[in-house]
Amino acid sequence: MDLDKKKKLANARRGIETADKEMGVDKLVLPEEMIHKRVDKQAMMTYLAQFRNLKDTNAAYRVRAFGEGLHKGIKETKAPFFVERPTDAKGEIKIKVLNEDGKEVSCDITKAESPAGYEKLAVSYVPQKAGVYKVHVTLDDKHVPGSVFTVVVEEDLSIGGSMLIINHLPCSSSSSSLQLYWL
């Protein structure tokens, strides 16, 4: 990050914005106040004191994991989710899905379309049996927010409360069959 020493106001503005967005430091002073010859020392001390209380600033907290496959699933049905990170959050992303027995479940991971300044991965796995699964998403071995995710995998998809079960059955034709069961 190169800063021009002659552009004090632009540098102060960039620093305050970066501290706010990347570290959660409240904007207690304005850039104009920060560069003023007679800066309010008490205000600056209060602003700077926030930096002492920051938690570990590892890049993993900037990674976002989201999607249905991190919350619920259906046995033998693809469970998709996404992992998104800013392009400047460097490091190795690891994704590990464990079934109820603690055995690792294989995942398909591909690059997905993402907004400018971000990298996005499309991830899916197919749970082979019902139960509670654990999904670990890490950046350089540090968990991202929400990880470890607990996923409840059901036998069948239920809609309409406990009275209606939907079961997807493959057919010999190119379309699939949908069966409804009333309990």
Short mmCIF file of C-alpha atoms in Angstrom, two decimals:
data_model
loop_
_atom_site.label_atom_id
_atom_site.label_comp_id
_atom_site.label_asym_id
_atom_site.label_seq_id
_atom_site.Cartn_x
_atom_site.Cartn_y
_atom_site.Cartn_z
CA MET A 1 0.00 0.00 0.00
CA ASP A 2 1.80 3.12 -1.24
CA LEU A 3 0.74 6.43 0.24
CA ASP A 4 1.68 9.85 -1.07
CA LYS A 5 3.11 11.94 1.81
CA LYS A 6 1.74 15.09 0.19
CA LYS A 7 -1.87 13.83 0.29
CA LYS A 8 -2.40 13.83 4.05
CA LEU A 9 -6.19 14.14 3.90
CA ALA A 10 -6.58 11.29 1.38
CA ASN A 11 -4.25 9.12 3.48
CA ALA A 12 -6.15 9.86 6.70
CA ARG A 13 -9.46 9.14 4.98
CA ARG A 14 -8.14 5.84 3.62
CA GLY A 15 -6.76 4.82 7.01
CA ILE A 16 -9.99 5.60 8.87
CA GLU A 17 -12.11 3.80 6.25
CA THR A 18 -9.81 0.76 6.25
CA ALA A 19 -9.81 0.56 10.05
CA ASP A 20 -13.61 0.78 10.06
CA LYS A 21 -14.25 -1.81 7.33
CA GLU A 22 -11.44 -4.28 8.01
CA MET A 23 -11.06 -4.09 11.78
CA GLY A 24 -14.33 -2.70 13.09
CA VAL A 25 -12.72 0.44 14.56
CA ASP A 26 -15.40 3.13 15.02
CA LYS A 27 -14.90 6.43 13.19
CA LEU A 28 -14.56 8.66 16.25
CA VAL A 29 -12.56 11.33 14.43
CA LEU A 30 -12.86 12.86 10.98
CA PRO A 31 -9.91 12.82 8.57
CA GLU A 32 -9.90 16.62 8.64
CA GLU A 33 -9.57 16.56 12.43
CA MET A 34 -6.81 13.97 12.31
CA ILE A 35 -4.53 16.07 10.09
CA HIS A 36 -5.26 19.45 11.75
CA LYS A 37 -2.27 21.19 13.39
CA ARG A 38 -4.24 21.54 16.60
CA VAL A 39 -5.66 18.05 16.73
CA ASP A 40 -7.86 17.25 19.71
CA LYS A 41 -5.47 15.01 21.65
CA GLN A 42 -8.22 13.52 23.81
CA ALA A 43 -10.25 12.55 20.72
CA MET A 44 -7.17 11.00 19.08
CA MET A 45 -6.30 9.03 22.22
CA THR A 46 -9.87 7.72 22.41
CA TYR A 47 -9.79 6.74 18.71
CA LEU A 48 -6.37 5.08 18.94
CA ALA A 49 -7.30 3.22 22.14
CA GLN A 50 -9.72 1.13 20.07
CA PHE A 51 -6.76 -0.50 18.31
CA ARG A 52 -5.53 -1.92 21.64
CA ASN A 53 -8.74 -3.89 22.06
CA LEU A 54 -8.74 -5.54 18.66
CA LYS A 55 -9.02 -9.28 18.51
CA ASP A 56 -6.60 -11.32 16.43
CA THR A 57 -6.67 -9.79 12.97
CA ASN A 58 -6.15 -12.98 10.99
CA ALA A 59 -7.66 -13.02 7.52
CA ALA A 60 -10.01 -15.93 8.31
CA TYR A 61 -12.55 -13.58 9.89
CA ARG A 62 -12.98 -11.93 6.46
CA VAL A 63 -14.00 -15.20 4.75
CA ARG A 64 -17.71 -15.93 4.42
CA ALA A 65 -19.24 -19.41 4.13
CA PHE A 66 -22.94 -19.62 3.31
CA GLY A 67 -25.58 -21.85 1.74
CA GLU A 68 -28.05 -24.57 2.51
CA GLY A 69 -25.43 -27.31 2.70
CA LEU A 70 -24.07 -25.73 5.88
CA HIS A 71 -27.39 -26.05 7.74
CA LYS A 72 -29.46 -28.96 6.45
CA GLY A 73 -29.33 -31.83 4.02
CA ILE A 74 -31.15 -34.83 2.59
CA LYS A 75 -29.57 -38.27 2.41
CA GLU A 76 -28.08 -39.06 -1.03
CA THR A 77 -28.84 -35.51 -2.27
CA LYS A 78 -26.23 -32.90 -3.16
CA ALA A 79 -25.72 -30.37 -0.33
CA PRO A 80 -24.33 -27.14 -1.84
CA PHE A 81 -22.70 -24.11 -0.22
CA PHE A 82 -20.27 -21.31 -1.08
CA VAL A 83 -17.07 -19.92 0.37
CA GLU A 84 -16.19 -16.33 -0.51
CA ARG A 85 -13.18 -14.24 0.40
CA PRO A 86 -11.66 -10.89 -0.58
CA THR A 87 -8.84 -11.35 -3.09
CA ASP A 88 -6.38 -9.78 -0.66
CA ALA A 89 -7.17 -12.38 2.04
CA LYS A 90 -4.39 -14.73 1.01
CA GLY A 91 -3.92 -18.23 2.33
CA GLU A 92 -5.10 -21.79 1.83
CA ILE A 93 -8.80 -22.51 2.19
CA LYS A 94 -9.53 -26.02 3.47
CA ILE A 95 -12.97 -27.60 3.58
CA LYS A 96 -13.59 -30.79 5.49
CA VAL A 97 -16.97 -32.53 5.89
CA LEU A 98 -17.28 -35.24 8.55
CA ASN A 99 -20.22 -37.62 8.87
CA GLU A 100 -21.72 -38.76 12.16
CA ASP A 101 -19.03 -41.44 12.50
CA GLY A 102 -16.26 -38.86 12.08
CA LYS A 103 -15.34 -40.12 8.61
CA GLU A 104 -14.48 -37.56 5.95
CA VAL A 105 -16.99 -37.08 3.12
CA SER A 106 -15.61 -36.12 -0.29
CA CYS A 107 -16.44 -32.64 -1.63
CA ASP A 108 -16.61 -31.19 -5.13
CA ILE A 109 -15.02 -27.73 -5.20
CA THR A 110 -15.08 -25.42 -8.22
CA LYS A 111 -14.50 -21.72 -8.78
CA ALA A 112 -17.73 -19.76 -9.02
CA GLU A 113 -18.62 -16.36 -10.44
CA SER A 114 -17.95 -13.68 -7.86
CA PRO A 115 -18.19 -9.91 -7.45
CA ALA A 116 -15.13 -7.78 -8.21
CA GLY A 117 -12.52 -8.00 -5.49
CA TYR A 118 -13.67 -11.43 -4.29
CA GLU A 119 -12.94 -15.09 -4.98
CA LYS A 120 -15.80 -17.55 -4.63
CA LEU A 121 -15.82 -21.34 -4.42
CA ALA A 122 -18.87 -23.51 -5.07
CA VAL A 123 -18.74 -26.55 -2.79
CA SER A 124 -21.02 -29.58 -2.61
CA TYR A 125 -21.05 -32.96 -0.94
CA VAL A 126 -23.48 -35.87 -0.96
CA PRO A 127 -24.29 -37.29 2.49
CA GLN A 128 -24.78 -41.05 2.21
CA LYS A 129 -26.75 -41.48 5.43
CA ALA A 130 -28.91 -39.43 7.77
CA GLY A 131 -27.35 -37.93 10.88
CA VAL A 132 -25.42 -34.95 12.14
CA TYR A 133 -22.52 -33.81 9.95
CA LYS A 134 -19.78 -31.29 10.76
CA VAL A 135 -18.40 -28.92 8.12
CA HIS A 136 -15.03 -27.29 8.82
CA VAL A 137 -14.04 -24.25 6.72
CA THR A 138 -10.62 -22.80 7.46
CA LEU A 139 -8.15 -20.31 6.04
CA ASP A 140 -4.58 -21.24 6.95
CA ASP A 141 -5.95 -23.63 9.60
CA LYS A 142 -8.02 -20.90 11.31
CA HIS A 143 -11.79 -21.33 11.29
CA VAL A 144 -13.89 -18.80 9.41
CA PRO A 145 -16.91 -17.23 11.17
CA GLY A 146 -19.57 -19.88 11.86
CA SER A 147 -17.21 -22.84 11.41
CA VAL A 148 -17.54 -25.62 12.57
CA PHE A 149 -21.02 -25.83 10.99
CA THR A 150 -23.47 -28.45 12.26
CA VAL A 151 -25.63 -29.95 9.50
CA VAL A 152 -28.65 -32.14 10.17
CA VAL A 153 -29.12 -34.62 7.33
CA GLU A 154 -32.60 -36.14 7.08
CA GLU A 155 -33.75 -39.37 5.39
CA ASP A 156 -36.33 -37.57 3.21
CA LEU A 157 -37.43 -34.04 2.44
CA SER A 158 -40.42 -33.02 4.52
CA ILE A 159 -42.77 -30.19 3.59
CA GLY A 160 -46.04 -29.20 5.15
CA GLY A 161 -44.94 -30.11 8.65
CA SER A 162 -44.74 -33.66 9.91
CA MET A 163 -47.70 -34.86 7.86
CA LEU A 164 -46.16 -34.82 4.37
CA ILE A 165 -42.97 -36.48 3.17
CA ILE A 166 -41.57 -36.01 -0.33
CA ASN A 167 -39.39 -38.72 -1.79
CA HIS A 168 -37.45 -38.19 -5.01
CA LEU A 169 -37.14 -41.44 -6.97
CA PRO A 170 -35.15 -41.85 -10.16
CA CYS A 171 -37.07 -43.07 -13.21
CA SER A 172 -35.89 -44.86 -16.30
CA SER A 173 -36.75 -41.80 -18.43
CA SER A 174 -34.86 -38.50 -18.32
CA SER A 175 -37.31 -37.00 -15.78
CA SER A 176 -37.49 -37.92 -12.12
CA SER A 177 -40.46 -39.13 -10.15
CA LEU A 178 -41.84 -37.32 -7.15
CA GLN A 179 -43.86 -39.29 -4.60
CA LEU A 180 -45.86 -37.75 -1.78
CA TYR A 181 -46.66 -39.69 1.36
CA TRP A 182 -49.27 -38.58 3.88
CA LEU A 183 -48.68 -39.83 7.38
#
